[in-house]
mmCIF file of C-alpha atoms and ligand atoms in Angstrom:
data_model
loop_
_atom_site.group_PDB
_atom_site.id
_atom_site.type_symbol
_atom_site.label_atom_id
_atom_site.label_comp_id
_atom_site.label_asym_id
_atom_site.label_seq_id
_atom_site.Cartn_x
_atom_site.Cartn_y
_atom_site.Cartn_z
ATOM 1 C CA UNK A 1 4.176 15.890 -17.565
ATOM 2 C CA UNK A 2 2.952 12.239 -18.541
ATOM 3 C CA UNK A 3 -0.365 11.256 -20.503
ATOM 4 C CA UNK A 4 -2.603 7.992 -19.688
ATOM 5 C CA UNK A 5 -6.182 6.749 -20.518
ATOM 6 C CA UNK A 6 -7.883 6.831 -17.011
ATOM 7 C CA UNK A 7 -11.336 5.086 -16.181
ATOM 8 C CA UNK A 8 -13.234 6.523 -13.375
ATOM 9 C CA UNK A 9 -16.513 4.324 -14.332
ATOM 10 C CA UNK A 10 -17.400 0.932 -15.887
ATOM 11 C CA UNK A 11 -18.837 1.997 -19.076
ATOM 12 C CA UNK A 12 -19.022 2.639 -22.658
ATOM 13 C CA UNK A 13 -15.833 3.588 -24.920
ATOM 14 C CA UNK A 14 -16.467 7.406 -23.518
ATOM 15 C CA UNK A 15 -15.618 6.322 -19.878
ATOM 16 C CA UNK A 16 -11.863 5.951 -21.574
ATOM 17 C CA UNK A 17 -10.527 9.278 -20.553
ATOM 18 C CA UNK A 18 -7.055 10.896 -21.771
ATOM 19 C CA UNK A 19 -5.581 12.766 -18.144
ATOM 20 C CA UNK A 20 -2.461 14.013 -17.067
ATOM 21 C CA UNK A 21 -0.823 11.446 -14.371
ATOM 22 C CA UNK A 22 1.988 10.963 -11.973
ATOM 23 C CA UNK A 23 4.237 8.053 -12.330
ATOM 24 C CA UNK A 24 7.194 8.926 -10.125
ATOM 25 C CA UNK A 25 10.380 6.900 -9.857
ATOM 26 C CA UNK A 26 10.514 2.722 -9.365
ATOM 27 C CA UNK A 27 10.483 1.419 -6.039
ATOM 28 C CA UNK A 28 12.042 -1.528 -5.240
ATOM 29 C CA UNK A 29 11.828 -4.623 -7.540
ATOM 30 C CA UNK A 30 10.473 -1.996 -10.140
ATOM 31 C CA UNK A 31 11.212 0.074 -13.485
ATOM 32 C CA UNK A 32 10.054 3.000 -14.885
ATOM 33 C CA UNK A 33 9.239 2.366 -19.144
ATOM 34 C CA UNK A 34 9.039 5.186 -21.408
ATOM 35 C CA UNK A 35 6.213 3.256 -23.511
ATOM 36 C CA UNK A 36 6.485 3.648 -27.145
ATOM 37 C CA UNK A 37 3.390 1.104 -28.156
ATOM 38 C CA UNK A 38 0.392 -0.301 -26.711
ATOM 39 C CA UNK A 39 -1.244 -3.782 -27.543
ATOM 40 C CA UNK A 40 -5.209 -4.149 -27.454
ATOM 41 C CA UNK A 41 -6.896 -6.906 -26.289
ATOM 42 C CA UNK A 42 -10.475 -7.719 -25.935
ATOM 43 C CA UNK A 43 -9.605 -8.372 -21.965
ATOM 44 C CA UNK A 44 -9.376 -4.036 -21.902
ATOM 45 C CA UNK A 45 -13.049 -4.029 -23.004
ATOM 46 C CA UNK A 46 -14.007 -6.636 -20.014
ATOM 47 C CA UNK A 47 -12.249 -4.378 -17.940
ATOM 48 C CA UNK A 48 -13.527 -1.430 -19.312
ATOM 49 C CA UNK A 49 -17.207 -2.492 -18.899
ATOM 50 C CA UNK A 50 -16.941 -4.140 -15.660
ATOM 51 C CA UNK A 51 -17.649 -7.667 -17.115
ATOM 52 C CA UNK A 52 -14.103 -7.909 -14.878
ATOM 53 C CA UNK A 53 -14.557 -5.152 -12.123
ATOM 54 C CA UNK A 54 -11.124 -3.460 -11.218
ATOM 55 C CA UNK A 55 -11.116 -1.046 -8.460
ATOM 56 C CA UNK A 56 -11.480 2.551 -9.682
ATOM 57 C CA UNK A 57 -9.863 4.954 -10.833
ATOM 58 C CA UNK A 58 -7.625 2.720 -12.901
ATOM 59 C CA UNK A 59 -5.705 2.815 -16.160
ATOM 60 C CA UNK A 60 -6.693 -0.163 -18.333
ATOM 61 C CA UNK A 61 -4.959 -1.951 -21.038
ATOM 62 C CA UNK A 62 -2.198 -5.038 -20.138
ATOM 63 C CA UNK A 63 0.081 -4.819 -22.896
ATOM 64 C CA UNK A 64 3.230 -2.777 -24.119
ATOM 65 C CA UNK A 65 6.570 -2.366 -25.052
ATOM 66 C CA UNK A 66 9.440 0.067 -24.832
ATOM 67 C CA UNK A 67 12.668 1.453 -22.650
ATOM 68 C CA UNK A 68 13.507 0.987 -19.579
ATOM 69 C CA UNK A 69 14.063 5.251 -18.116
ATOM 70 C CA UNK A 70 15.013 4.053 -14.522
ATOM 71 C CA UNK A 71 15.279 0.963 -12.032
ATOM 72 C CA UNK A 72 14.247 0.628 -8.766
ATOM 73 C CA UNK A 73 16.558 -1.013 -5.592
ATOM 74 C CA UNK A 74 16.948 -5.091 -6.080
ATOM 75 C CA UNK A 75 16.735 -4.610 -9.716
ATOM 76 C CA UNK A 76 19.547 -6.257 -11.694
ATOM 77 C CA UNK A 77 18.386 -7.907 -14.778
ATOM 78 C CA UNK A 78 17.324 -4.909 -16.145
ATOM 79 C CA UNK A 79 19.385 -1.580 -17.120
ATOM 80 C CA UNK A 80 18.093 1.873 -18.817
ATOM 81 C CA UNK A 81 18.308 1.805 -22.184
ATOM 82 C CA UNK A 82 16.832 -1.886 -22.380
ATOM 83 C CA UNK A 83 14.092 -2.591 -24.736
ATOM 84 C CA UNK A 84 11.629 -4.594 -23.217
ATOM 85 C CA UNK A 85 7.855 -5.446 -23.439
ATOM 86 C CA UNK A 86 4.871 -6.914 -21.104
ATOM 87 C CA UNK A 87 1.834 -8.575 -21.058
ATOM 88 C CA UNK A 88 -0.361 -9.141 -18.320
ATOM 89 C CA UNK A 89 -0.177 -6.231 -16.242
ATOM 90 C CA UNK A 90 -2.670 -3.499 -16.056
ATOM 91 C CA UNK A 91 -2.133 0.178 -16.309
ATOM 92 C CA UNK A 92 -0.719 -0.352 -20.177
ATOM 93 C CA UNK A 93 -2.730 3.090 -21.419
ATOM 94 C CA UNK A 94 0.264 5.311 -20.904
ATOM 95 C CA UNK A 95 2.742 7.032 -22.296
ATOM 96 C CA UNK A 96 5.150 5.997 -19.159
ATOM 97 C CA UNK A 97 4.634 3.647 -16.007
ATOM 98 C CA UNK A 98 6.108 1.707 -13.336
ATOM 99 C CA UNK A 99 5.931 -1.810 -13.308
ATOM 100 C CA UNK A 100 7.611 -5.078 -11.538
ATOM 101 C CA UNK A 101 10.729 -6.083 -12.959
ATOM 102 C CA UNK A 102 10.109 -9.822 -12.936
ATOM 103 C CA UNK A 103 6.552 -8.834 -15.443
ATOM 104 C CA UNK A 104 8.925 -7.311 -17.952
ATOM 105 C CA UNK A 105 11.138 -9.227 -20.572
ATOM 106 C CA UNK A 106 13.447 -8.565 -22.882
ATOM 107 C CA UNK A 107 13.039 -8.188 -26.615
ATOM 108 C CA UNK A 108 14.820 -9.757 -29.316
ATOM 109 C CA UNK A 109 16.424 -7.091 -32.073
ATOM 110 C CA UNK A 110 14.282 -8.832 -34.510
ATOM 111 C CA UNK A 111 11.476 -7.900 -32.741
ATOM 112 C CA UNK A 112 10.080 -4.272 -33.654
ATOM 113 C CA UNK A 113 8.222 -2.286 -30.451
ATOM 114 C CA UNK A 114 5.129 -1.949 -32.436
ATOM 115 C CA UNK A 115 5.173 -6.258 -33.488
ATOM 116 C CA UNK A 116 6.355 -6.825 -29.542
ATOM 117 C CA UNK A 117 2.913 -4.890 -28.262
ATOM 118 C CA UNK A 118 0.939 -6.633 -30.824
ATOM 119 C CA UNK A 119 2.417 -10.450 -30.088
ATOM 120 C CA UNK A 120 2.947 -10.728 -26.484
ATOM 121 C CA UNK A 121 -0.598 -11.098 -24.602
ATOM 122 C CA UNK A 122 -2.006 -13.169 -28.319
ATOM 123 C CA UNK A 123 1.114 -14.676 -28.901
ATOM 124 C CA UNK A 124 1.542 -16.296 -25.490
ATOM 125 C CA UNK A 125 -1.942 -16.905 -24.827
ATOM 126 C CA UNK A 126 -1.868 -19.069 -28.516
ATOM 127 C CA UNK A 127 1.636 -20.487 -27.265
ATOM 128 C CA UNK A 128 -0.506 -21.948 -23.791
ATOM 129 C CA UNK A 129 -3.387 -22.636 -25.937
ATOM 130 C CA UNK A 130 -1.737 -25.123 -28.339
ATOM 131 C CA UNK A 131 1.084 -26.154 -26.372
ATOM 132 C CA UNK A 132 0.224 -26.442 -22.752
ATOM 133 C CA UNK A 133 -3.317 -26.932 -22.331
ATOM 134 C CA UNK A 134 -3.636 -29.066 -25.166
ATOM 135 C CA UNK A 135 -0.155 -30.555 -27.314
ATOM 136 C CA UNK A 136 -1.457 -29.937 -30.545
ATOM 137 C CA UNK A 137 0.441 -32.178 -33.551
ATOM 138 C CA UNK A 138 0.347 -33.418 -36.720
ATOM 139 C CA UNK A 139 -3.042 -35.758 -37.250
ATOM 140 C CA UNK A 140 -5.082 -33.558 -34.554
ATOM 141 C CA UNK A 141 -7.896 -31.503 -36.167
ATOM 142 C CA UNK A 142 -8.515 -28.481 -34.314
ATOM 143 C CA UNK A 143 -11.688 -25.683 -34.461
ATOM 144 C CA UNK A 144 -10.818 -22.197 -33.287
ATOM 145 C CA UNK A 145 -13.666 -19.766 -33.093
ATOM 146 C CA UNK A 146 -12.956 -15.707 -34.396
ATOM 147 C CA UNK A 147 -9.911 -17.020 -36.789
ATOM 148 C CA UNK A 148 -9.365 -13.881 -38.096
ATOM 149 C CA UNK A 149 -8.879 -12.293 -35.099
ATOM 150 C CA UNK A 150 -5.614 -11.180 -32.559
ATOM 151 C CA UNK A 151 -5.199 -14.475 -31.088
ATOM 152 C CA UNK A 152 -6.667 -16.240 -33.686
ATOM 153 C CA UNK A 153 -4.791 -15.478 -36.612
ATOM 154 C CA UNK A 154 -1.844 -16.853 -34.386
ATOM 155 C CA UNK A 155 -3.447 -19.709 -33.450
ATOM 156 C CA UNK A 156 -3.989 -20.651 -37.278
ATOM 157 C CA UNK A 157 -0.611 -20.469 -38.202
ATOM 158 C CA UNK A 158 1.320 -21.792 -35.313
ATOM 159 C CA UNK A 159 -1.073 -25.126 -34.887
ATOM 160 C CA UNK A 160 -0.526 -25.339 -38.891
ATOM 161 C CA UNK A 161 2.625 -25.127 -38.474
ATOM 162 C CA UNK A 162 2.780 -28.436 -35.940
ATOM 163 C CA UNK A 163 1.159 -30.134 -38.454
ATOM 164 C CA UNK A 164 -2.829 -29.919 -37.410
ATOM 165 C CA UNK A 165 -5.965 -29.082 -39.419
ATOM 166 C CA UNK A 166 -7.568 -25.896 -38.595
ATOM 167 C CA UNK A 167 -10.955 -25.015 -38.770
ATOM 168 C CA UNK A 168 -11.878 -21.816 -38.105
ATOM 169 C CA UNK A 169 -14.749 -19.900 -37.825
ATOM 170 C CA UNK A 170 -15.231 -15.721 -38.647
ATOM 171 C CA UNK A 171 -17.822 -13.613 -39.732
ATOM 172 C CA UNK A 172 -17.232 -12.695 -43.271
ATOM 173 C CA UNK A 173 -15.609 -13.462 -46.268
ATOM 174 C CA UNK A 174 -13.170 -11.048 -45.848
ATOM 175 C CA UNK A 175 -11.887 -12.832 -42.749
ATOM 176 C CA UNK A 176 -12.205 -16.302 -44.303
ATOM 177 C CA UNK A 177 -9.555 -15.117 -47.097
ATOM 178 C CA UNK A 178 -7.157 -13.663 -44.300
ATOM 179 C CA UNK A 179 -7.677 -16.733 -42.133
ATOM 180 C CA UNK A 180 -7.128 -19.482 -44.903
ATOM 181 C CA UNK A 181 -4.180 -17.139 -46.124
ATOM 182 C CA UNK A 182 -2.860 -17.983 -42.617
ATOM 183 C CA UNK A 183 -3.308 -21.334 -42.034
ATOM 184 C CA UNK A 184 -6.576 -21.753 -41.552
ATOM 185 C CA UNK A 185 -7.471 -24.883 -43.786
ATOM 186 C CA UNK A 186 -11.420 -24.699 -43.504
ATOM 187 C CA UNK A 187 -12.818 -21.414 -42.624
ATOM 188 C CA UNK A 188 -16.502 -21.525 -41.888
ATOM 189 C CA UNK A 189 -18.632 -18.381 -41.455
ATOM 190 C CA UNK A 190 -20.768 -18.964 -38.860
ATOM 191 C CA UNK A 191 -22.882 -15.995 -39.108
ATOM 192 C CA UNK A 192 -24.260 -17.939 -42.279
ATOM 193 C CA UNK A 193 -24.041 -21.415 -41.752
ATOM 194 C CA UNK A 194 -24.340 -23.725 -38.737
ATOM 195 C CA UNK A 195 -20.795 -24.477 -37.733
ATOM 196 C CA UNK A 196 -20.982 -27.692 -36.422
ATOM 197 C CA UNK A 197 -22.988 -29.233 -39.077
ATOM 198 C CA UNK A 198 -20.245 -27.931 -41.496
ATOM 199 C CA UNK A 199 -17.627 -28.948 -39.190
ATOM 200 C CA UNK A 200 -18.887 -32.568 -39.213
ATOM 201 C CA UNK A 201 -19.085 -32.466 -43.414
ATOM 202 C CA UNK A 202 -15.761 -31.203 -43.173
ATOM 203 C CA UNK A 203 -14.330 -33.875 -41.151
ATOM 204 C CA UNK A 204 -16.660 -36.946 -42.901
ATOM 205 C CA UNK A 205 -18.353 -37.067 -39.278
ATOM 206 C CA UNK A 206 -15.297 -36.986 -37.280
ATOM 207 C CA UNK A 207 -15.840 -35.142 -33.642
ATOM 208 C CA UNK A 208 -12.488 -32.912 -32.320
ATOM 209 C CA UNK A 209 -10.302 -33.712 -29.314
ATOM 210 C CA UNK A 210 -10.231 -30.041 -28.311
ATOM 211 C CA UNK A 211 -12.433 -27.269 -29.327
ATOM 212 C CA UNK A 212 -10.868 -23.569 -28.534
ATOM 213 C CA UNK A 213 -13.941 -21.141 -27.848
ATOM 214 C CA UNK A 214 -13.208 -17.807 -26.789
ATOM 215 C CA UNK A 215 -16.541 -16.122 -28.488
ATOM 216 C CA UNK A 216 -18.252 -17.762 -25.399
ATOM 217 C CA UNK A 217 -22.529 -17.131 -24.935
ATOM 218 C CA UNK A 218 -23.254 -17.569 -28.859
ATOM 219 C CA UNK A 219 -21.311 -20.521 -29.622
ATOM 220 C CA UNK A 220 -20.442 -22.442 -26.520
ATOM 221 C CA UNK A 221 -23.394 -25.131 -26.739
ATOM 222 C CA UNK A 222 -22.696 -26.256 -30.184
ATOM 223 C CA UNK A 223 -18.769 -25.898 -29.948
ATOM 224 C CA UNK A 224 -19.649 -29.004 -27.222
ATOM 225 C CA UNK A 225 -21.299 -30.739 -29.999
ATOM 226 C CA UNK A 226 -18.173 -30.764 -32.091
ATOM 227 C CA UNK A 227 -15.994 -32.765 -29.238
ATOM 228 C CA UNK A 228 -15.449 -36.369 -29.547
ATOM 229 C CA UNK A 229 -16.100 -38.268 -25.757
ATOM 230 C CA UNK A 230 -13.457 -37.185 -23.705
ATOM 231 C CA UNK A 231 -12.624 -34.388 -25.891
ATOM 232 C CA UNK A 232 -11.583 -30.690 -24.599
ATOM 233 C CA UNK A 233 -13.190 -27.921 -24.564
ATOM 234 C CA UNK A 234 -11.132 -24.567 -23.850
ATOM 235 C CA UNK A 235 -13.887 -21.908 -22.889
ATOM 236 C CA UNK A 236 -10.754 -19.053 -22.920
ATOM 237 C CA UNK A 237 -13.188 -15.884 -23.960
ATOM 238 C CA UNK A 238 -16.061 -14.099 -24.265
ATOM 239 C CA UNK A 239 -16.409 -11.837 -27.217
ATOM 240 C CA UNK A 240 -20.312 -12.214 -27.468
ATOM 241 C CA UNK A 241 -20.902 -12.648 -23.900
ATOM 242 C CA UNK A 242 -20.371 -14.938 -21.006
ATOM 243 C CA UNK A 243 -21.486 -18.083 -21.063
ATOM 244 C CA UNK A 244 -24.690 -18.721 -18.468
ATOM 245 C CA UNK A 245 -23.917 -21.159 -15.933
ATOM 246 C CA UNK A 246 -23.991 -24.912 -17.018
ATOM 247 C CA UNK A 247 -25.581 -27.983 -15.638
ATOM 248 C CA UNK A 248 -22.369 -30.453 -15.327
ATOM 249 C CA UNK A 249 -24.037 -33.494 -15.932
ATOM 250 C CA UNK A 250 -24.345 -32.366 -19.374
ATOM 251 C CA UNK A 251 -20.848 -33.222 -20.028
ATOM 252 C CA UNK A 252 -21.747 -36.778 -19.053
ATOM 253 C CA UNK A 253 -24.558 -37.164 -21.710
ATOM 254 C CA UNK A 254 -21.907 -35.795 -24.109
ATOM 255 C CA UNK A 255 -19.436 -38.028 -23.751
ATOM 256 C CA UNK A 256 -17.354 -37.588 -20.397
ATOM 257 C CA UNK A 257 -16.346 -34.041 -21.723
ATOM 258 C CA UNK A 258 -13.570 -31.872 -20.589
ATOM 259 C CA UNK A 259 -13.693 -28.418 -20.060
ATOM 260 C CA UNK A 260 -11.320 -26.086 -18.993
ATOM 261 C CA UNK A 261 -11.530 -21.952 -18.595
ATOM 262 C CA UNK A 262 -8.223 -20.696 -18.708
ATOM 263 C CA UNK A 263 -5.857 -17.176 -18.531
ATOM 264 C CA UNK A 264 -2.794 -16.587 -19.165
ATOM 265 C CA UNK A 265 -1.768 -14.769 -15.712
ATOM 266 C CA UNK A 266 -1.964 -18.432 -14.652
ATOM 267 C CA UNK A 267 0.610 -19.445 -17.406
ATOM 268 C CA UNK A 268 3.408 -16.802 -16.629
ATOM 269 C CA UNK A 269 2.810 -16.499 -13.216
ATOM 270 C CA UNK A 270 6.624 -16.791 -12.151
ATOM 271 C CA UNK A 271 9.397 -15.220 -13.982
ATOM 272 C CA UNK A 272 10.534 -18.632 -15.452
ATOM 273 C CA UNK A 273 7.344 -19.400 -16.915
ATOM 274 C CA UNK A 274 7.106 -15.595 -18.632
ATOM 275 C CA UNK A 275 10.238 -16.457 -19.982
ATOM 276 C CA UNK A 276 9.842 -19.963 -21.000
ATOM 277 C CA UNK A 277 6.480 -18.646 -22.791
ATOM 278 C CA UNK A 278 7.936 -15.401 -24.512
ATOM 279 C CA UNK A 279 11.030 -17.457 -25.909
ATOM 280 C CA UNK A 280 8.871 -20.023 -27.365
ATOM 281 C CA UNK A 281 6.734 -17.034 -29.380
ATOM 282 C CA UNK A 282 9.977 -15.143 -30.093
ATOM 283 C CA UNK A 283 11.287 -18.169 -31.656
ATOM 284 C CA UNK A 284 8.042 -18.937 -33.783
ATOM 285 C CA UNK A 285 7.862 -15.297 -34.928
ATOM 286 C CA UNK A 286 11.803 -15.345 -35.472
ATOM 287 C CA UNK A 287 11.788 -18.385 -37.833
ATOM 288 C CA UNK A 288 8.658 -17.168 -39.461
ATOM 289 C CA UNK A 289 6.449 -20.193 -38.491
ATOM 290 C CA UNK A 290 4.167 -17.361 -37.098
ATOM 291 C CA UNK A 291 3.328 -13.767 -38.743
ATOM 292 C CA UNK A 292 2.198 -11.307 -36.793
ATOM 293 C CA UNK A 293 -0.412 -8.850 -38.640
ATOM 294 C CA UNK A 294 -0.730 -5.294 -37.154
ATOM 295 C CA UNK A 295 -3.695 -4.370 -39.269
ATOM 296 C CA UNK A 296 -5.154 -1.450 -37.066
ATOM 297 C CA UNK A 297 -3.287 1.140 -35.423
ATOM 298 C CA UNK A 298 -4.386 4.247 -33.324
ATOM 299 C CA UNK A 299 -2.981 7.202 -31.322
ATOM 300 C CA UNK A 300 -3.086 6.045 -27.604
ATOM 301 C CA UNK A 301 -5.252 9.319 -27.101
ATOM 302 C CA UNK A 302 -8.076 7.656 -29.294
ATOM 303 C CA UNK A 303 -8.066 4.109 -27.589
ATOM 304 C CA UNK A 304 -12.081 5.269 -27.147
ATOM 305 C CA UNK A 305 -12.356 4.436 -31.323
ATOM 306 C CA UNK A 306 -9.794 1.213 -31.487
ATOM 307 C CA UNK A 307 -12.226 -0.240 -28.561
ATOM 308 C CA UNK A 308 -15.631 1.332 -30.667
ATOM 309 C CA UNK A 309 -14.102 -1.142 -33.821
ATOM 310 C CA UNK A 310 -12.764 -4.000 -32.009
ATOM 311 C CA UNK A 311 -16.387 -4.511 -30.366
ATOM 312 C CA UNK A 312 -17.981 -3.884 -33.497
ATOM 313 C CA UNK A 313 -15.922 -6.711 -35.223
ATOM 314 C CA UNK A 314 -14.132 -4.484 -37.366
ATOM 315 C CA UNK A 315 -10.490 -5.744 -37.047
ATOM 316 C CA UNK A 316 -8.855 -8.268 -37.465
ATOM 317 C CA UNK A 317 -5.245 -9.399 -36.716
ATOM 318 C CA UNK A 318 -3.856 -7.081 -34.083
ATOM 319 C CA UNK A 319 -4.332 -3.907 -33.012
ATOM 320 C CA UNK A 320 -1.692 -1.329 -31.936
ATOM 321 C CA UNK A 321 -2.066 2.264 -29.860
ATOM 322 C CA UNK A 322 1.111 4.819 -30.866
ATOM 323 C CA UNK A 323 2.400 6.358 -27.879
HETATM 324 N N1 NAP B 401 -8.089 -16.345 -21.387
HETATM 325 C C1 NAP B 401 -6.930 -15.887 -21.842
HETATM 326 O O1 NAP B 401 -6.021 -16.096 -21.436
HETATM 327 C C2 NAP B 401 -7.395 -14.906 -23.271
HETATM 328 C C3 NAP B 401 -6.298 -14.349 -23.411
HETATM 329 C C4 NAP B 401 -6.432 -13.334 -24.820
HETATM 330 C C5 NAP B 401 -7.490 -13.638 -25.360
HETATM 331 N N2 NAP B 401 -8.278 -13.934 -25.051
HETATM 332 C C6 NAP B 401 -9.558 -14.020 -25.704
HETATM 333 O O2 NAP B 401 -9.427 -14.225 -26.785
HETATM 334 C C7 NAP B 401 -10.493 -13.416 -27.248
HETATM 335 C C8 NAP B 401 -9.730 -12.898 -28.385
HETATM 336 O O3 NAP B 401 -9.324 -11.815 -28.222
HETATM 337 P P1 NAP B 401 -8.698 -10.634 -28.895
HETATM 338 O O4 NAP B 401 -7.851 -9.499 -28.498
HETATM 339 O O5 NAP B 401 -7.946 -11.864 -30.222
HETATM 340 O O6 NAP B 401 -9.783 -10.212 -29.984
HETATM 341 P P2 NAP B 401 -10.092 -10.873 -31.534
HETATM 342 O O7 NAP B 401 -10.441 -12.239 -31.869
HETATM 343 O O8 NAP B 401 -9.353 -9.966 -32.265
HETATM 344 O O9 NAP B 401 -11.497 -9.961 -31.841
HETATM 345 C C9 NAP B 401 -12.631 -10.184 -30.907
HETATM 346 C C10 NAP B 401 -13.278 -11.283 -32.089
HETATM 347 O O10 NAP B 401 -14.347 -11.582 -31.440
HETATM 348 C C11 NAP B 401 -15.649 -12.319 -32.784
HETATM 349 N N3 NAP B 401 -16.565 -12.126 -32.153
HETATM 350 C C12 NAP B 401 -17.837 -13.047 -31.993
HETATM 351 N N4 NAP B 401 -19.416 -12.379 -31.620
HETATM 352 C C13 NAP B 401 -18.500 -11.259 -31.145
HETATM 353 C C14 NAP B 401 -19.522 -10.383 -30.653
HETATM 354 N N5 NAP B 401 -20.511 -10.554 -30.357
HETATM 355 N N6 NAP B 401 -18.614 -9.110 -30.287
HETATM 356 C C15 NAP B 401 -17.265 -8.575 -30.544
HETATM 357 N N7 NAP B 401 -16.934 -9.987 -31.420
HETATM 358 C C16 NAP B 401 -17.114 -10.895 -31.355
HETATM 359 C C17 NAP B 401 -15.294 -11.367 -33.664
HETATM 360 O O11 NAP B 401 -14.994 -11.842 -35.090
HETATM 361 P P3 NAP B 401 -15.605 -12.115 -35.802
HETATM 362 O O12 NAP B 401 -16.591 -11.413 -36.272
HETATM 363 O O13 NAP B 401 -15.244 -13.538 -37.019
HETATM 364 O O14 NAP B 401 -16.803 -13.238 -35.567
HETATM 365 C C18 NAP B 401 -14.359 -10.308 -33.079
HETATM 366 O O15 NAP B 401 -13.314 -9.774 -34.416
HETATM 367 C C19 NAP B 401 -11.380 -12.624 -26.697
HETATM 368 O O16 NAP B 401 -12.140 -13.338 -26.336
HETATM 369 C C20 NAP B 401 -10.253 -12.703 -25.348
HETATM 370 O O17 NAP B 401 -11.040 -12.327 -24.265
HETATM 371 C C21 NAP B 401 -8.576 -14.758 -23.737
#
């Protein structure tokens, strides 16, 4: 019998229940996966709490790696035994699952399952942030919040490799040291220092063309003040809570600013986009430009503890749930 974590009502980590589930055979266009490692992401917390509501009951989790066990009708690109991974497909907190074949990519030999489960969602997010939404390059200075987190550590390394100067916020000295060792030229401890004032000291008073803000409520307004006229605010998460409704006139007053609120789903919406994005990520990891730091690991059935630690800001880099 297969096990999965199920949620029957939104709430705290205690609503994550380890239960027996029926998986069944794959339908047309689907594959059945035996999963080996599952990725933990902040979006899993938004799903659990109901910030992003889903129909109940549901199996949370968006990302995992594993082996194709069987394929349904019309699936020619995958066969039993293929080693694969995916991101952005709800239902990942499970020992086995069915999934649409076009949501899955084959893994290159040099990426093990644990690394794959840790990197697909956060890595493809980092990729669209710095290659699609804004093309980071030499001469750019960027601000990335939560620089020692999962997405943060990947953005720091990749943006530095592209020649940018990286300023990143973190909540502790240990996280500052980790971010610095991974491409963040100027960590700012935003729980102690005013990050906007410190950023202007670092840049000699220059504001930035782009800011990446995943913290949300606690940082958003000050992040806007780090942008130069016509600068781009990329609000891509709400770890501290959602940003309250905004009077758009503020954007003109602050210098014709641009704001986008992207989601990975848009950037991997088709099989072609998913393959382009993941291939770029595999190259970045394979070439050594980006190292995936799996700094925490929990048994899948202990996912509630993983959620507690993530929300308490105890984690750094990526976290994997082992099956
Ligand atoms: N839109 C998208 O496509 C997309 C895709 C992936 C992730 N995201 C977003 O990107 C962010 C990072 O995701 P992740 O999975 O890599 O998580 P993470 O960065 O590893 O963990 C979240 C971090 O946010 C910081 N934080 C600041 N205030 C917080 C608070 N009040 N409570 C909890 N954490 C707080 C903490 O770092 P410090 O202790 O250093 O402050 C914490 O470690 C999340 O907001 C997530 O929703 C968005």
